[in-house]
Amino acid sequence: MNDLVRQHTALGESDLEWLHLLVSEWQLLSDLSFADLVLWVPTRDGTRYVSVAQMRPNTGPTSYQDDMVGHLVPRGRRPLLDAALDEGRIVREGDPEWREEVPVRVESIPVRREGRVLGVIARNTNLLTVRTPSRLELTYLQSASDLAQMIAAGSFPFPGQQVDMDASPRAGDGLIRLDADGVVQYASPNALSAYHRLGLASDLVGQHLGRTTDELAPARGPVDEAMVKLASGYAPREAEVEGSGGVIQLRAIPLKPKGTRIGSLVLLRDVTELRRRERELITKDATIREIHHRVKNNLQTVAALLRLQSRRMDSQAGRDALNEAVRRVGSIAIVHETLSQNLDERVEFDEIADRVLAMVSEISPGKVVSRRTGRFGILDAEVATPLAMVLTEILQNALEHAFAPGEQGQVEVSVVRSGDSPAGRRDGSRSDARLLITIQDDGRGLPEGFDPQRAGNLGLQIVRTLVEGELGGAFDMVRAPVRGTQVVLDIPVLSQK
């Protein structure tokens, strides 16, 4: 819609925002009217109309099999559009049109903002299935007529009331029509069922909805005036009401077709099961985070016991082995600590990598500088845990073997993530990214004839097993182009949130 309005019309950005607000609301008008809606806006030179948006009803058959958005129509071809635009009134005159042997009633509703008519809504009703309307359908049609008059007067949609079409209740979920005093004139079967679930034992018609709703909510002492006002439809707003038997979502829409409130529409949806599932998920997430937190604490306890044991050993080789084990356990604990703070099993690995760098750098504080360039992005837990151990082993190996005691140097971890955005995807879509990780030092380099695929060092065996076996990647260790050693990891990141 933005492109069509800016390309073909003279409307400003504030007018475009009003049209967006209208389009966010007009599913309600379409459903209440049992009709298709097409928004036509006059072009910049005033000789044509361009259709910038379209909506089909959920409550009846469509009048348009094709998408109308982007069509251009010369002025004069559709007289009802001309009359609504020029006279600023709802136009219903004329006989039904025939489209593919289907009779269609066409009406035009001017879209007004601050006294100016920005465009025209063509309301197209398929008459093929016309029959004697029920009371529900009559209530729908009357409410649609009131909303159409408000659009023509510029009092609907409500400024500042942007509606989430997916989350907000719709007409088919449940509808209540109130008079000016907030007394129920009509309640749809779905609406009545929702209130029965809250604990209502009688009919709704004839009752004051605000006071009835307040009585069904849990006891809170004095009458909740805000709830009474919401359920009485005095102002456009949304809320949820939880009773002893369920939860309903309410949305109030004041009806002011001629400037004075004559009543209200209250749309409602029974969200009891949805909220129950959400609470179960919250409980599950809290349990998972607590498990990660306890695993982290247990790993830290194990690391503390290993440190204690290393201090009691007389063998320097034994102490070194235990200190290496402490760092391995610590790298896993860092991942679990990060997972304990998240709502899902995914982590921002850059923070973990930096903490691993800091932990391993304690081997030679102030002598060898470690740093990271590039971003790992968001990784699943099953990738993050082994990758943290791999980084620990490689960095520990570089700091212990690449430099002589007291020698100064540098170790750099460089990351390139390809296949998706560097930060990973948070929308749950499949990510076919790859991580190319290079760990390079400027130390003494590899000895002659060294083969990283055959070396018996425990650390390198751990790296090979984790990279090739668990992560499904590739590992290589070669002499750096200038000086030192270069380790290259190529790891696929295949995940489904």
Coordinates of N, CA, C and O in Angstrom, one line a residue, residues 193-309:
S193 N -21.8 -18.2 25.4 CA -21.1 -19.4 25.9 C -19.9 -19.0 26.7 O -19.5 -19.6 27.7
A194 N -19.2 -17.9 26.2 CA -18.0 -17.4 27.0 C -18.3 -16.9 28.3 O -17.6 -17.2 29.3
Y195 N -19.5 -16.2 28.5 CA -19.9 -15.7 29.8 C -20.4 -16.8 30.7 O -20.2 -16.8 31.9
H196 N -21.0 -17.9 30.1 CA -21.4 -19.0 30.9 C -20.1 -19.7 31.5 O -20.1 -20.2 32.6
R197 N -19.0 -19.7 30.7 CA -17.8 -20.3 31.2 C -17.2 -19.5 32.3 O -16.6 -20.0 33.2
L198 N -17.5 -18.2 32.3 CA -17.0 -17.4 33.4 C -17.8 -17.6 34.7 O -17.4 -17.3 35.8
G199 N -19.0 -18.2 34.5 CA -19.8 -18.5 35.7 C -21.2 -17.9 35.7 O -22.0 -18.0 36.6
L200 N -21.6 -17.2 34.5 CA -22.9 -16.7 34.4 C -23.9 -17.8 34.3 O -23.8 -18.7 33.4
A201 N -25.0 -17.7 35.1 CA -26.0 -18.8 35.1 C -27.3 -18.4 34.3 O -28.2 -19.2 34.2
S202 N -27.4 -17.1 33.9 CA -28.6 -16.7 33.2 C -28.2 -16.1 31.8 O -27.1 -16.2 31.4
D203 N -29.2 -15.5 31.2 CA -29.0 -14.9 29.9 C -28.4 -13.5 30.1 O -28.5 -12.9 31.2
L204 N -27.7 -13.0 29.0 CA -27.1 -11.7 29.1 C -28.0 -10.6 28.7 O -27.9 -9.4 29.2
V205 N -29.0 -10.8 27.8 CA -29.8 -9.7 27.3 C -30.6 -9.1 28.5 O -31.2 -9.8 29.3
G206 N -30.5 -7.8 28.5 CA -31.2 -7.0 29.6 C -30.3 -6.7 30.8 O -30.8 -5.9 31.7
Q207 N -29.2 -7.3 30.8 CA -28.3 -7.0 32.0 C -27.2 -6.0 31.6 O -26.9 -5.8 30.5
H208 N -26.8 -5.3 32.7 CA -25.7 -4.3 32.5 C -24.4 -5.0 32.4 O -24.0 -5.7 33.4
L209 N -23.8 -5.0 31.2 CA -22.6 -5.8 31.0 C -21.5 -5.5 31.9 O -20.8 -6.4 32.4
G210 N -21.2 -4.2 32.2 CA -20.1 -3.8 33.1 C -20.3 -4.4 34.5 O -19.3 -5.0 35.0
R211 N -21.4 -4.2 35.1 CA -21.6 -4.7 36.4 C -21.6 -6.2 36.5 O -21.1 -6.9 37.4
T212 N -22.2 -6.9 35.4 CA -22.2 -8.3 35.4 C -20.8 -8.9 35.3 O -20.5 -9.9 35.9
T213 N -20.0 -8.3 34.4 CA -18.6 -8.7 34.2 C -17.8 -8.6 35.5 O -17.1 -9.5 35.9
D214 N -18.1 -7.5 36.2 CA -17.3 -7.2 37.5 C -17.7 -8.3 38.5 O -16.9 -8.7 39.3
E215 N -19.0 -8.7 38.6 CA -19.4 -9.6 39.5 C -18.8 -11.0 39.3 O -18.6 -11.8 40.2
L216 N -18.6 -11.3 38.0 CA -18.0 -12.6 37.6 C -16.5 -12.7 37.8 O -16.0 -13.9 37.9
A217 N -15.9 -11.6 37.9 CA -14.4 -11.6 38.1 C -14.2 -12.0 39.6 O -15.0 -11.8 40.4
P218 N -12.9 -12.4 39.9 CA -12.6 -12.8 41.3 C -12.9 -11.6 42.3 O -12.7 -10.4 41.9
A219 N -13.2 -11.8 43.5 CA -13.5 -10.8 44.5 C -12.3 -9.9 44.7 O -11.2 -10.4 44.9
R220 N -12.5 -8.6 44.5 CA -11.4 -7.7 44.7 C -11.8 -6.5 45.6 O -11.3 -5.4 45.6
G221 N -12.8 -6.8 46.4 CA -13.2 -5.7 47.3 C -14.2 -4.8 46.6 O -15.2 -5.3 46.1
P222 N -14.0 -3.5 46.6 CA -14.9 -2.6 45.9 C -15.1 -2.9 44.5 O -14.3 -3.5 43.8
V223 N -16.2 -2.4 43.9 CA -16.4 -2.6 42.4 C -15.3 -2.0 41.6 O -14.8 -0.8 41.9
D224 N -14.8 -2.7 40.7 CA -13.7 -2.3 39.8 C -14.3 -1.3 38.7 O -14.8 -1.8 37.8
E225 N -14.1 0.0 39.0 CA -14.8 1.0 38.1 C -14.2 0.9 36.7 O -14.9 1.1 35.7
A226 N -12.9 0.6 36.6 CA -12.2 0.5 35.2 C -12.8 -0.7 34.4 O -13.1 -0.6 33.2
M227 N -13.1 -1.8 35.1 CA -13.7 -3.0 34.4 C -15.1 -2.7 34.0 O -15.5 -3.0 32.9
V228 N -15.9 -2.0 34.9 CA -17.2 -1.7 34.6 C -17.3 -0.7 33.4 O -18.1 -0.9 32.5
K229 N -16.4 0.2 33.3 CA -16.3 1.2 32.2 C -16.0 0.5 30.9 O -16.6 0.8 29.9
L230 N -15.0 -0.4 31.0 CA -14.6 -1.1 29.8 C -15.7 -2.0 29.2 O -16.1 -1.9 28.1
A231 N -16.3 -2.8 30.1 CA -17.3 -3.7 29.6 C -18.6 -3.0 29.3 O -19.5 -3.5 28.6
S232 N -18.8 -1.7 29.7 CA -19.9 -0.9 29.3 C -19.7 -0.2 28.0 O -20.7 0.4 27.5
G233 N -18.5 -0.3 27.4 CA -18.3 0.2 26.1 C -18.2 1.7 26.0 O -18.4 2.3 24.9
Y234 N -17.8 2.4 27.1 CA -17.7 3.9 27.0 C -16.5 4.4 26.3 O -16.5 5.5 25.8
A235 N -15.5 3.6 26.2 CA -14.2 4.0 25.5 C -13.7 2.8 24.7 O -13.9 1.7 25.1
P236 N -12.9 3.1 23.7 CA -12.3 2.0 22.9 C -11.1 1.5 23.6 O -10.1 2.2 23.8
R237 N -11.2 0.3 24.1 CA -10.0 -0.3 24.8 C -10.2 -1.9 24.9 O -11.3 -2.4 24.6
E238 N -9.1 -2.5 25.3 CA -9.1 -4.0 25.4 C -8.7 -4.4 26.8 O -7.9 -3.7 27.4
A239 N -9.2 -5.6 27.2 CA -8.7 -6.1 28.5 C -9.1 -7.6 28.5 O -9.8 -8.1 27.7
E240 N -8.6 -8.3 29.5 CA -9.0 -9.6 29.8 C -9.7 -9.8 31.1 O -9.3 -9.1 32.1
V241 N -10.6 -10.6 31.2 CA -11.4 -10.9 32.4 C -11.2 -12.4 32.8 O -11.5 -13.2 31.9
E242 N -10.8 -12.6 34.0 CA -10.6 -14.0 34.4 C -11.6 -14.3 35.5 O -11.6 -13.6 36.6
G243 N -12.4 -15.3 35.3 CA -13.4 -15.7 36.3 C -13.0 -17.1 36.9 O -11.9 -17.6 36.6
S244 N -13.9 -17.6 37.6 CA -13.5 -18.9 38.3 C -13.4 -20.1 37.3 O -12.7 -21.0 37.5
G245 N -14.1 -19.9 36.1 CA -14.1 -21.0 35.2 C -13.4 -20.7 33.9 O -13.2 -21.6 33.1
G246 N -12.9 -19.5 33.6 CA -12.3 -19.3 32.4 C -11.7 -17.8 32.2 O -11.8 -17.0 33.2
V247 N -11.2 -17.5 31.1 CA -10.7 -16.2 30.7 C -11.2 -15.8 29.4 O -11.2 -16.5 28.4
I248 N -11.7 -14.5 29.4 CA -12.2 -14.0 28.1 C -11.5 -12.7 27.8 O -11.1 -11.9 28.7
Q249 N -11.2 -12.4 26.5 CA -10.6 -11.2 26.1 C -11.7 -10.3 25.5 O -12.5 -10.7 24.7
L250 N -11.8 -9.1 26.0 CA -12.8 -8.1 25.6 C -12.2 -7.0 24.8 O -11.1 -6.5 25.1
R251 N -13.0 -6.5 23.8 CA -12.6 -5.3 23.1 C -13.9 -4.5 22.9 O -14.9 -4.9 22.3
A252 N -13.9 -3.3 23.4 CA -15.1 -2.4 23.4 C -14.9 -1.4 22.3 O -13.8 -0.8 22.1
I253 N -16.0 -1.2 21.5 CA -16.0 -0.2 20.4 C -17.2 0.7 20.5 O -18.3 0.2 20.2
P254 N -17.0 1.9 21.0 CA -18.2 2.8 21.1 C -18.8 3.1 19.7 O -18.0 3.3 18.7
L255 N -20.1 3.2 19.5 CA -20.7 3.5 18.3 C -21.3 4.9 18.3 O -22.2 5.2 19.1
K256 N -20.7 5.7 17.4 CA -21.1 7.1 17.3 C -21.4 7.5 15.9 O -20.7 8.3 15.3
P257 N -22.4 6.9 15.2 CA -22.6 7.2 13.8 C -22.9 8.6 13.5 O -22.7 9.1 12.4
K258 N -23.6 9.4 14.4 CA -23.9 10.8 14.2 C -23.2 11.7 15.2 O -23.7 12.8 15.5
G259 N -22.1 11.2 15.8 CA -21.4 12.1 16.7 C -21.7 11.8 18.2 O -20.9 12.2 19.1
T260 N -22.8 11.2 18.5 CA -23.3 10.9 19.8 C -23.3 9.4 20.0 O -23.8 8.7 19.2
R261 N -22.8 9.0 21.1 CA -22.7 7.5 21.4 C -24.1 7.0 21.5 O -24.9 7.4 22.4
I262 N -24.5 6.0 20.7 CA -25.8 5.4 20.7 C -25.7 4.0 21.4 O -26.8 3.4 21.6
G263 N -24.5 3.5 21.6 CA -24.3 2.2 22.1 C -22.9 1.8 21.9 O -22.0 2.6 21.6
S264 N -22.7 0.5 22.0 CA -21.3 0.0 21.8 C -21.4 -1.5 21.3 O -22.3 -2.2 21.5
L265 N -20.3 -1.8 20.6 CA -20.0 -3.2 20.3 C -18.9 -3.7 21.2 O -17.9 -3.1 21.5
V266 N -19.2 -4.9 21.7 CA -18.1 -5.6 22.5 C -17.8 -6.9 21.9 O -18.7 -7.8 21.7
L267 N -16.6 -7.0 21.4 CA -16.1 -8.2 20.8 C -15.4 -9.0 21.8 O -14.7 -8.4 22.7
L268 N -15.6 -10.3 21.9 CA -14.9 -11.1 22.9 C -14.5 -12.5 22.4 O -15.1 -13.0 21.4
R269 N -13.5 -13.0 23.0 CA -13.0 -14.3 22.6 C -12.7 -15.1 23.9 O -12.1 -14.6 24.9
D270 N -13.0 -16.4 23.9 CA -12.7 -17.2 25.0 C -11.3 -17.7 24.8 O -10.9 -18.4 23.9
V271 N -10.4 -17.2 25.7 CA -9.0 -17.6 25.6 C -8.5 -18.4 26.8 O -7.3 -18.5 27.1
T272 N -9.5 -19.2 27.4 CA -9.2 -20.0 28.5 C -8.1 -21.0 28.2 O -7.1 -21.1 29.0
E273 N -8.3 -21.8 27.2 CA -7.3 -22.8 26.9 C -6.0 -22.2 26.4 O -4.9 -22.8 26.8
L274 N -6.0 -21.1 25.7 CA -4.8 -20.5 25.3 C -4.0 -20.0 26.5 O -2.7 -20.2 26.6
R275 N -4.6 -19.4 27.5 CA -3.9 -18.9 28.7 C -3.4 -20.1 29.5 O -2.3 -20.0 30.1
R276 N -4.2 -21.2 29.5 CA -3.7 -22.4 30.3 C -2.4 -22.9 29.6 O -1.5 -23.3 30.4
R277 N -2.4 -23.0 28.3 CA -1.2 -23.5 27.6 C 0.0 -22.6 27.8 O 1.1 -23.0 28.0
E278 N -0.3 -21.3 27.8 CA 0.8 -20.3 28.0 C 1.4 -20.5 29.4 O 2.6 -20.4 29.6
R279 N 0.5 -20.7 30.4 CA 1.0 -20.9 31.8 C 1.8 -22.2 31.9 O 2.9 -22.2 32.6
E280 N 1.4 -23.2 31.2 CA 2.2 -24.5 31.2 C 3.5 -24.3 30.6 O 4.5 -24.8 31.0
L281 N 3.6 -23.5 29.5 CA 4.9 -23.2 28.8 C 5.8 -22.4 29.7 O 7.0 -22.6 29.7
I282 N 5.2 -21.4 30.4 CA 6.0 -20.6 31.3 C 6.6 -21.4 32.4 O 7.7 -21.3 32.8
T283 N 5.7 -22.4 32.9 CA 6.2 -23.3 34.0 C 7.3 -24.2 33.4 O 8.3 -24.4 34.1
K284 N 7.1 -24.6 32.2 CA 8.1 -25.5 31.6 C 9.4 -24.8 31.4 O 10.5 -25.3 31.6
D285 N 9.3 -23.5 30.8 CA 10.5 -22.7 30.6 C 11.3 -22.5 31.9 O 12.5 -22.5 32.0
A286 N 10.5 -22.1 33.0 CA 11.1 -21.9 34.3 C 11.8 -23.1 34.8 O 12.9 -23.1 35.4
T287 N 11.2 -24.3 34.6 CA 11.8 -25.6 35.0 C 13.1 -25.8 34.2 O 14.1 -26.2 34.8
I288 N 13.1 -25.6 32.9 CA 14.3 -25.8 32.1 C 15.4 -24.9 32.6 O 16.6 -25.3 32.7
R289 N 15.1 -23.6 32.8 CA 16.1 -22.7 33.2 C 16.7 -23.1 34.6 O 17.9 -22.9 34.8
E290 N 15.8 -23.6 35.5 CA 16.2 -24.0 36.8 C 17.2 -25.2 36.7 O 18.2 -25.3 37.4
I291 N 16.9 -26.1 35.7 CA 17.7 -27.3 35.5 C 19.1 -26.8 35.0 O 20.2 -27.3 35.5
H292 N 19.1 -25.9 34.1 CA 20.4 -25.4 33.6 C 21.2 -24.7 34.7 O 22.4 -24.8 34.8
H293 N 20.5 -24.0 35.6 CA 21.1 -23.3 36.7 C 21.7 -24.3 37.7 O 22.9 -24.1 38.1
R294 N 21.0 -25.4 37.9 CA 21.5 -26.4 38.9 C 22.7 -27.1 38.2 O 23.7 -27.5 39.0
V295 N 22.6 -27.4 36.9 CA 23.7 -28.1 36.3 C 25.0 -27.2 36.3 O 26.1 -27.7 36.6
K296 N 24.8 -25.9 36.1 CA 25.9 -25.0 36.2 C 26.5 -25.0 37.6 O 27.7 -25.0 37.8
N297 N 25.7 -25.0 38.6 CA 26.2 -25.0 40.0 C 26.9 -26.3 40.3 O 28.0 -26.3 41.0
N298 N 26.4 -27.4 39.8 CA 27.0 -28.7 40.0 C 28.4 -28.7 39.4 O 29.4 -29.3 39.9
L299 N 28.4 -28.2 38.1 CA 29.7 -28.2 37.4 C 30.7 -27.3 38.1 O 31.9 -27.6 38.2
Q300 N 30.3 -26.2 38.7 CA 31.2 -25.3 39.4 C 31.7 -26.0 40.7 O 32.8 -25.8 41.1
T301 N 30.8 -26.8 41.3 CA 31.2 -27.6 42.5 C 32.3 -28.6 42.1 O 33.3 -28.8 42.8
V302 N 32.1 -29.3 40.9 CA 33.1 -30.3 40.4 C 34.4 -29.6 40.2 O 35.5 -30.1 40.5
A303 N 34.3 -28.4 39.5 CA 35.6 -27.6 39.2 C 36.3 -27.3 40.5 O 37.5 -27.3 40.6
A304 N 35.5 -26.9 41.6 CA 36.1 -26.5 42.9 C 36.8 -27.7 43.5 O 37.9 -27.6 44.1
L305 N 36.2 -28.9 43.4 CA 36.8 -30.1 44.0 C 38.0 -30.5 43.2 O 39.0 -30.9 43.8
L306 N 38.0 -30.3 41.9 CA 39.2 -30.6 41.1 C 40.4 -29.6 41.5 O 41.5 -30.0 41.5
R307 N 40.0 -28.4 41.7 CA 41.1 -27.4 42.1 C 41.7 -27.8 43.5 O 42.9 -27.7 43.7
L308 N 40.8 -28.2 44.4 CA 41.2 -28.6 45.7 C 42.1 -29.8 45.6 O 43.2 -29.9 46.3
Q309 N 41.8 -30.8 44.7 CA 42.6 -32.0 44.6 C 43.9 -31.6 44.0 O 44.9 -32.2 44.4

